[in-house]
Coordinates of C-alpha atoms and ligand atoms in Angstrom, one line a residue:
M279 CA -82.7 11.0 71.9
T280 CA -83.0 12.8 75.2
V281 CA -83.7 16.6 75.6
D282 CA -80.3 16.9 77.2
I283 CA -78.3 15.5 74.3
N284 CA -80.3 17.6 71.8
Q285 CA -79.6 20.7 73.8
K286 CA -75.9 19.8 74.0
L287 CA -75.7 19.1 70.3
E288 CA -77.4 22.3 69.4
Q289 CA -75.0 24.2 71.7
I290 CA -72.0 22.6 69.9
C291 CA -73.4 23.4 66.5
R292 CA -73.8 27.1 67.5
L293 CA -70.2 27.1 68.7
F294 CA -69.3 26.0 65.1
R295 CA -71.3 29.0 64.0
I296 CA -74.3 27.2 62.5
E297 CA -77.3 29.5 62.1
G298 CA -81.0 28.8 61.5
T299 CA -83.4 26.5 63.3
Y300 CA -82.1 23.3 65.0
V301 CA -84.5 20.5 64.1
T302 CA -83.2 17.3 65.7
S303 CA -80.2 14.9 65.8
E304 CA -79.8 11.2 65.2
L305 CA -77.1 8.9 66.5
I306 CA -75.4 7.3 63.5
Q307 CA -74.2 3.7 63.7
M308 CA -70.7 4.4 62.5
G309 CA -67.4 3.1 63.9
N310 CA -66.5 1.3 67.1
V311 CA -64.7 4.1 68.8
N312 CA -66.2 7.6 68.3
K313 CA -69.9 8.7 68.6
T314 CA -71.3 10.3 65.6
Y315 CA -74.5 12.4 65.2
E316 CA -76.3 13.8 62.2
C317 CA -77.6 17.3 63.3
K318 CA -80.4 18.6 61.2
F319 CA -81.1 22.3 60.7
I320 CA -83.3 24.6 58.6
L321 CA -81.0 27.3 57.4
P322 CA -82.1 31.0 57.6
D323 CA -82.9 30.9 53.8
G324 CA -85.3 28.0 54.5
T325 CA -83.2 25.1 53.1
P326 CA -82.8 21.9 55.3
K327 CA -79.1 21.0 55.9
S328 CA -77.4 18.4 58.0
F329 CA -74.0 18.5 59.7
L330 CA -72.0 15.7 61.3
V331 CA -71.0 16.2 64.9
Q332 CA -68.6 13.7 66.5
N333 CA -67.8 13.1 70.1
V334 CA -64.1 11.9 69.9
N335 CA -63.2 9.0 72.2
T336 CA -60.4 10.5 74.3
Y337 CA -59.7 7.1 75.9
A338 CA -58.6 5.9 72.5
F339 CA -57.2 9.3 71.3
R340 CA -55.2 10.8 74.2
H341 CA -54.1 13.9 72.3
P342 CA -57.2 15.0 70.4
V343 CA -55.9 18.5 69.6
E344 CA -52.8 17.1 67.8
L345 CA -55.1 14.7 66.1
M346 CA -57.2 17.5 64.7
E347 CA -54.0 19.2 63.5
N348 CA -53.2 16.1 61.6
I349 CA -56.6 15.9 60.1
D350 CA -56.5 19.6 59.1
K351 CA -53.3 19.1 57.2
V352 CA -54.3 15.9 55.5
T353 CA -57.7 17.2 54.4
E354 CA -56.1 20.3 53.1
H355 CA -53.5 18.3 51.2
I356 CA -56.1 16.2 49.6
R357 CA -58.5 19.1 48.8
A358 CA -55.6 20.9 47.0
K359 CA -55.2 17.8 44.7
K360 CA -58.9 17.6 43.9
P361 CA -60.2 21.1 43.7
G362 CA -63.9 21.4 43.3
Q363 CA -64.6 17.8 44.1
I364 CA -66.5 16.5 47.1
A365 CA -64.2 16.5 50.1
L366 CA -64.3 16.3 53.9
H367 CA -64.3 19.7 55.5
F368 CA -64.0 20.4 59.2
H369 CA -65.8 23.4 60.6
H370 CA -64.1 26.1 62.7
T371 CA -65.3 27.9 65.8
E372 CA -65.1 31.7 66.1
D373 CA -61.6 31.5 67.4
R374 CA -60.6 29.3 64.4
K375 CA -60.5 26.0 66.3
T376 CA -61.6 22.7 64.6
Y377 CA -62.9 21.4 68.0
V378 CA -64.9 22.3 71.1
E379 CA -63.8 21.1 74.5
D380 CA -66.4 21.3 77.2
G381 CA -64.4 19.9 80.1
K382 CA -65.8 16.4 79.7
N383 CA -66.1 15.8 75.9
F384 CA -64.2 16.7 72.8
W385 CA -66.4 17.6 69.8
R386 CA -65.8 18.3 66.1
M387 CA -68.0 19.0 63.1
T388 CA -67.8 18.1 59.4
N389 CA -69.9 18.7 56.4
Y390 CA -72.6 16.0 55.9
I391 CA -72.1 14.3 52.6
S392 CA -75.2 12.6 51.1
S393 CA -73.9 9.1 50.4
V394 CA -74.1 5.4 51.4
T395 CA -71.7 3.2 53.2
Y396 CA -71.5 -0.6 53.1
D397 CA -70.5 -3.0 55.8
T398 CA -70.6 -5.9 53.4
P399 CA -69.9 -5.4 49.7
P400 CA -73.1 -5.9 47.6
N401 CA -71.0 -6.8 44.5
L402 CA -67.5 -7.0 43.1
E403 CA -67.7 -3.7 41.3
L404 CA -68.1 -1.9 44.6
I405 CA -65.3 -3.7 46.2
N406 CA -63.0 -3.0 43.3
N407 CA -63.9 0.7 43.6
A408 CA -63.2 0.6 47.4
G409 CA -59.7 -0.8 46.5
K410 CA -59.3 2.1 44.0
A411 CA -60.4 4.7 46.6
F412 CA -57.9 3.5 49.3
G413 CA -55.2 3.1 46.7
E414 CA -55.9 6.7 45.4
F415 CA -55.9 7.9 49.0
Q416 CA -52.4 6.4 49.5
M417 CA -51.2 8.0 46.3
Q418 CA -52.6 11.4 47.2
L419 CA -50.5 11.3 50.4
A420 CA -47.4 9.9 48.7
D421 CA -45.8 13.4 48.8
F422 CA -46.9 14.2 52.4
K423 CA -44.1 14.2 54.8
P424 CA -44.6 11.5 57.5
E425 CA -42.7 13.7 60.0
D426 CA -45.4 16.3 59.7
L427 CA -47.9 14.0 61.4
F428 CA -48.4 13.4 65.1
E429 CA -48.6 9.8 66.1
T430 CA -52.3 9.8 67.3
I431 CA -52.1 6.3 68.8
P432 CA -48.5 5.3 69.4
D433 CA -47.6 1.8 68.1
F434 CA -51.0 1.5 66.5
H435 CA -50.0 -1.3 64.1
N436 CA -46.9 -2.4 66.1
T437 CA -48.0 -6.0 66.3
R438 CA -45.2 -6.9 68.8
S439 CA -46.4 -4.2 71.2
R440 CA -50.0 -5.4 70.7
F441 CA -49.0 -8.9 71.9
E442 CA -47.2 -7.3 74.9
K443 CA -50.3 -5.4 75.8
L444 CA -52.4 -8.6 75.5
L445 CA -49.9 -10.4 77.9
A446 CA -50.1 -7.5 80.3
S447 CA -53.9 -7.7 80.4
V448 CA -53.7 -11.5 80.9
K449 CA -51.3 -11.0 83.8
A450 CA -53.6 -8.3 85.4
D451 CA -56.8 -10.2 84.7
P452 CA -58.8 -7.4 86.2
V453 CA -62.3 -8.8 85.8
G454 CA -61.4 -12.6 85.9
R455 CA -62.0 -13.4 82.3
V456 CA -58.8 -15.1 81.4
A457 CA -59.8 -18.6 82.3
E458 CA -62.6 -18.4 79.7
V459 CA -60.4 -17.4 76.8
R460 CA -57.5 -19.8 77.1
E461 CA -58.1 -21.4 73.8
E462 CA -58.1 -18.2 71.8
L463 CA -55.1 -16.9 73.8
D464 CA -53.0 -20.1 73.2
W465 CA -53.7 -20.0 69.5
L466 CA -52.8 -16.4 69.1
L467 CA -49.5 -16.9 71.0
S468 CA -48.8 -19.9 68.8
V469 CA -48.8 -17.6 65.7
Q470 CA -47.1 -14.6 67.3
D471 CA -43.9 -14.7 65.3
L472 CA -45.6 -15.0 61.9
A473 CA -48.0 -12.2 62.9
C474 CA -45.2 -9.9 63.9
K475 CA -43.4 -10.3 60.5
L476 CA -44.3 -6.9 59.2
T477 CA -43.3 -5.2 62.4
D478 CA -40.0 -7.0 62.4
M479 CA -39.3 -6.2 58.7
Q480 CA -40.1 -2.6 59.3
K481 CA -37.7 -2.5 62.2
A482 CA -35.0 -4.1 60.0
G483 CA -35.5 -1.4 57.4
Q484 CA -36.9 -3.9 54.8
L485 CA -40.2 -2.1 54.3
P486 CA -40.6 1.7 53.7
L487 CA -42.8 3.9 55.9
R488 CA -45.5 5.7 54.0
V489 CA -48.4 7.9 55.1
T490 CA -51.2 5.4 55.4
H491 CA -54.9 5.5 56.5
N492 CA -54.6 2.6 59.0
D493 CA -58.3 1.9 59.4
T494 CA -59.4 0.8 56.0
K495 CA -62.8 -0.8 56.6
I496 CA -64.9 -0.4 53.5
N497 CA -67.5 1.5 55.6
N498 CA -64.9 4.2 55.7
V499 CA -65.5 4.9 52.0
L500 CA -68.5 7.0 51.2
F501 CA -70.2 5.9 47.9
R502 CA -72.7 7.8 45.7
K503 CA -76.3 6.8 46.3
D504 CA -77.1 6.2 42.6
S505 CA -74.1 4.2 41.6
Y506 CA -71.1 2.2 43.0
E507 CA -68.7 5.2 42.5
P508 CA -66.7 6.1 45.6
L509 CA -66.9 9.7 46.8
V510 CA -64.5 10.2 49.6
V511 CA -62.4 8.3 52.2
I512 CA -63.4 9.2 55.8
D513 CA -62.2 8.5 59.3
L514 CA -58.8 10.1 59.2
D515 CA -58.1 9.8 62.9
T516 CA -55.3 7.2 62.4
V517 CA -53.7 8.7 59.3
M518 CA -50.1 8.2 60.4
P519 CA -46.8 6.8 59.1
G520 CA -47.4 3.2 58.4
L521 CA -46.9 0.3 56.0
V522 CA -48.9 -0.3 52.8
G523 CA -49.7 -3.7 54.2
H524 CA -51.6 -2.1 57.1
D525 CA -54.1 -0.6 54.7
F526 CA -54.3 -3.5 52.3
G527 CA -54.5 -6.1 55.1
D528 CA -57.1 -4.3 57.2
A529 CA -59.3 -3.7 54.2
I530 CA -59.3 -7.4 53.3
R531 CA -59.8 -8.5 56.9
F532 CA -63.0 -6.5 57.0
A533 CA -64.4 -6.7 53.4
A534 CA -63.4 -10.2 52.2
N535 CA -64.6 -12.0 55.3
R536 CA -67.7 -14.1 54.4
V537 CA -69.4 -13.0 57.6
R538 CA -69.5 -9.7 59.6
E539 CA -66.6 -8.8 61.8
D540 CA -68.6 -9.7 64.9
S541 CA -70.6 -12.6 63.6
R542 CA -71.2 -15.6 66.0
D543 CA -71.1 -17.9 62.9
Y544 CA -67.4 -18.6 63.5
D545 CA -67.4 -21.7 61.2
K546 CA -68.6 -19.5 58.3
A547 CA -65.8 -16.9 58.8
G548 CA -63.2 -17.0 56.0
V549 CA -61.8 -15.2 53.0
D550 CA -63.9 -14.9 49.9
L551 CA -61.2 -15.0 47.2
D552 CA -63.3 -13.3 44.6
V553 CA -63.7 -10.3 46.9
F554 CA -60.0 -10.5 47.7
K555 CA -59.2 -10.4 44.0
A556 CA -61.6 -7.5 43.2
F557 CA -60.1 -5.4 46.0
A558 CA -56.5 -6.3 45.1
Q559 CA -57.1 -5.3 41.5
G560 CA -58.5 -1.9 42.5
F561 CA -55.9 -1.2 45.1
L562 CA -52.8 -2.4 43.1
G563 CA -54.1 -0.7 40.0
M564 CA -53.5 2.5 41.8
T565 CA -50.4 1.7 43.8
A566 CA -48.4 -1.2 42.3
R567 CA -46.1 0.9 40.2
T568 CA -44.9 2.7 43.3
L569 CA -44.5 -0.3 45.6
T570 CA -41.2 -2.2 46.3
E571 CA -41.0 -5.9 45.6
A572 CA -40.8 -6.6 49.3
E573 CA -44.0 -4.6 49.9
I574 CA -45.9 -6.6 47.2
D575 CA -44.5 -9.8 48.6
T576 CA -45.9 -9.0 52.0
L577 CA -49.4 -8.0 51.0
A578 CA -51.1 -11.4 51.3
L579 CA -49.4 -12.0 54.6
S580 CA -50.5 -8.6 55.8
C581 CA -54.1 -9.7 55.8
F582 CA -53.3 -12.4 58.3
V583 CA -51.1 -10.0 60.3
L584 CA -53.9 -7.4 60.6
T585 CA -56.5 -10.0 61.5
V586 CA -54.3 -11.5 64.3
E587 CA -53.4 -8.1 65.5
L588 CA -57.0 -7.0 65.8
S589 CA -57.8 -10.3 67.5
T590 CA -55.2 -9.5 70.2
R591 CA -56.8 -6.0 70.6
F592 CA -60.4 -7.4 70.9
L593 CA -59.2 -10.0 73.3
A594 CA -57.2 -7.6 75.5
D595 CA -60.2 -5.3 75.6
Y596 CA -62.4 -8.2 76.7
I597 CA -60.0 -9.1 79.4
D598 CA -59.6 -5.5 80.5
G599 CA -63.4 -5.2 81.0
D600 CA -64.4 -3.5 77.7
L601 CA -62.7 -0.1 78.1
Y602 CA -61.8 0.7 74.4
F603 CA -64.3 -0.6 71.9
K604 CA -68.0 0.2 72.0
I605 CA -69.9 -3.0 72.9
L606 CA -73.5 -4.0 72.3
T607 CA -73.5 -7.2 74.4
P608 CA -71.4 -8.2 77.4
D609 CA -69.5 -10.8 75.3
H610 CA -69.2 -8.6 72.2
N611 CA -65.4 -8.3 72.3
L612 CA -65.1 -12.1 72.9
V613 CA -67.4 -12.8 69.9
R614 CA -65.3 -10.4 67.8
T615 CA -62.1 -12.2 68.9
R616 CA -63.5 -15.6 68.0
C617 CA -64.7 -14.4 64.6
Q618 CA -61.3 -12.8 63.8
V619 CA -59.4 -15.9 65.0
A620 CA -61.5 -18.1 62.7
L621 CA -60.9 -15.7 59.8
A622 CA -57.1 -15.7 60.5
K623 CA -57.0 -19.6 60.5
D624 CA -58.8 -19.6 57.1
M625 CA -56.3 -17.0 55.7
L626 CA -53.4 -19.3 56.7
K627 CA -55.0 -22.1 54.6
K628 CA -55.6 -19.8 51.6
M629 CA -52.2 -18.0 51.8
P630 CA -50.8 -19.6 48.6
Q631 CA -53.9 -18.6 46.6
M632 CA -53.8 -15.1 48.0
E633 CA -50.2 -14.7 47.2
Q634 CA -50.8 -15.8 43.6
I635 CA -53.7 -13.3 43.2
V636 CA -51.5 -10.4 44.5
R637 CA -48.7 -11.4 42.1
E638 CA -51.1 -11.5 39.1
C639 CA -52.8 -8.2 40.0
A640 CA -49.5 -6.4 40.5
A641 CA -48.1 -7.7 37.2
E642 CA -51.3 -6.7 35.4
A643 CA -51.1 -3.2 37.0
C644 CA -47.5 -2.7 35.9
M645 CA -48.1 -3.8 32.2
Ligands
GN1_204 C1 -62.0 0.8 65.2 O1 -63.6 3.4 64.8 P1 -63.6 2.3 63.8 O2 -64.8 1.5 63.9 O3 -63.5 2.9 62.4 C2 -60.5 0.8 65.4 C3 -59.8 0.0 64.3 C4 -60.4 -1.4 64.3 C5 -61.9 -1.4 64.1 C6 -62.5 -2.7 64.2 C7 -58.9 4.1 66.3 O4 -62.3 1.4 64.0 O5 -58.4 0.0 64.6 O6 -59.8 -2.1 63.2 O7 -62.5 -0.5 65.2 N1 -60.1 2.2 65.4 C8 -59.3 2.6 66.4 O8 -63.8 -2.7 63.9 O9 -58.9 1.9 67.3
MG205 MG1 -61.7 4.6 62.9

């Protein structure tokens, strides 16, 4: 990393009152939206210690101060339920702020938790534990008042409004990419009503609003290095009122896909039903007793919904000229779209089996 960024990061760390010798920082491959660095220090007593510094993407998060208020409340709520256990902790500046604004960027700092994350599950035990971790997270926030949370990204999982945004991008076609994506666009539009079912049911009062994580990729669970035990759920930027299906569906979309989210092997994309079952068992084991029948009935469909919804987001971003998601190649958002579309098609085929597995896991959890 350049001298400039090292200087900047050291300066941010000092504002969060870190003392000792700054050693270096490393950019961590984590997430598609914010930039994360591990900053390494030697503390005044001689021990090495790392901190995580994040540059929050204010194009995605337009109200970062309110976002930090949410995170503060949520982490405190969870810490109070698990005293003494490993938890996320945000550092404060001298004037008690959880962030530093330098005119251009918005920075925050957390404790560094020695752990591992997985983009693809190495075995079913791990995926079952990820299900438990997200299920437990949901239960920890069951008594948190949704109205105490600011909506960090309005209509985040409002699938109808995601389709509207896609159509607006198509109409504007700012960089002339629409012609190239007709096939994906037509397919997405052909499944619009089914994909909007959760949104419509929520609007009709048929599904309860809960406090949900809303970004449940398994790499948002930190695991112990020496076992497959989960330590803590991270990435709380989108903790907001939502539906249980948003968390279940997004987790399956990411973890149960046979290929990575942005794989070019479109014909290999599809749901691994063993992974689906292991996650469902873990998640429903924690939550099934508290869920309504309508919620349980929509869990399998929610996987399709979240996959189509994210396809519309990747495609809209491709059409917009890649403003939102970090990209590694010029066609990254197009590749992501194609992979998610292929996954969604496979989910439609496997819907009866997925529904059956959800019913069995829910029944087992309620015995
Ligand atoms: C983003 O930041 P990250 O990688 O955890 C996005 C999610 C998408 C995901 C797709 C705030 O999550 O909604 O599902 O990319 N987060 C935000 O990889 O937009
Ligand atoms: Mg995120």
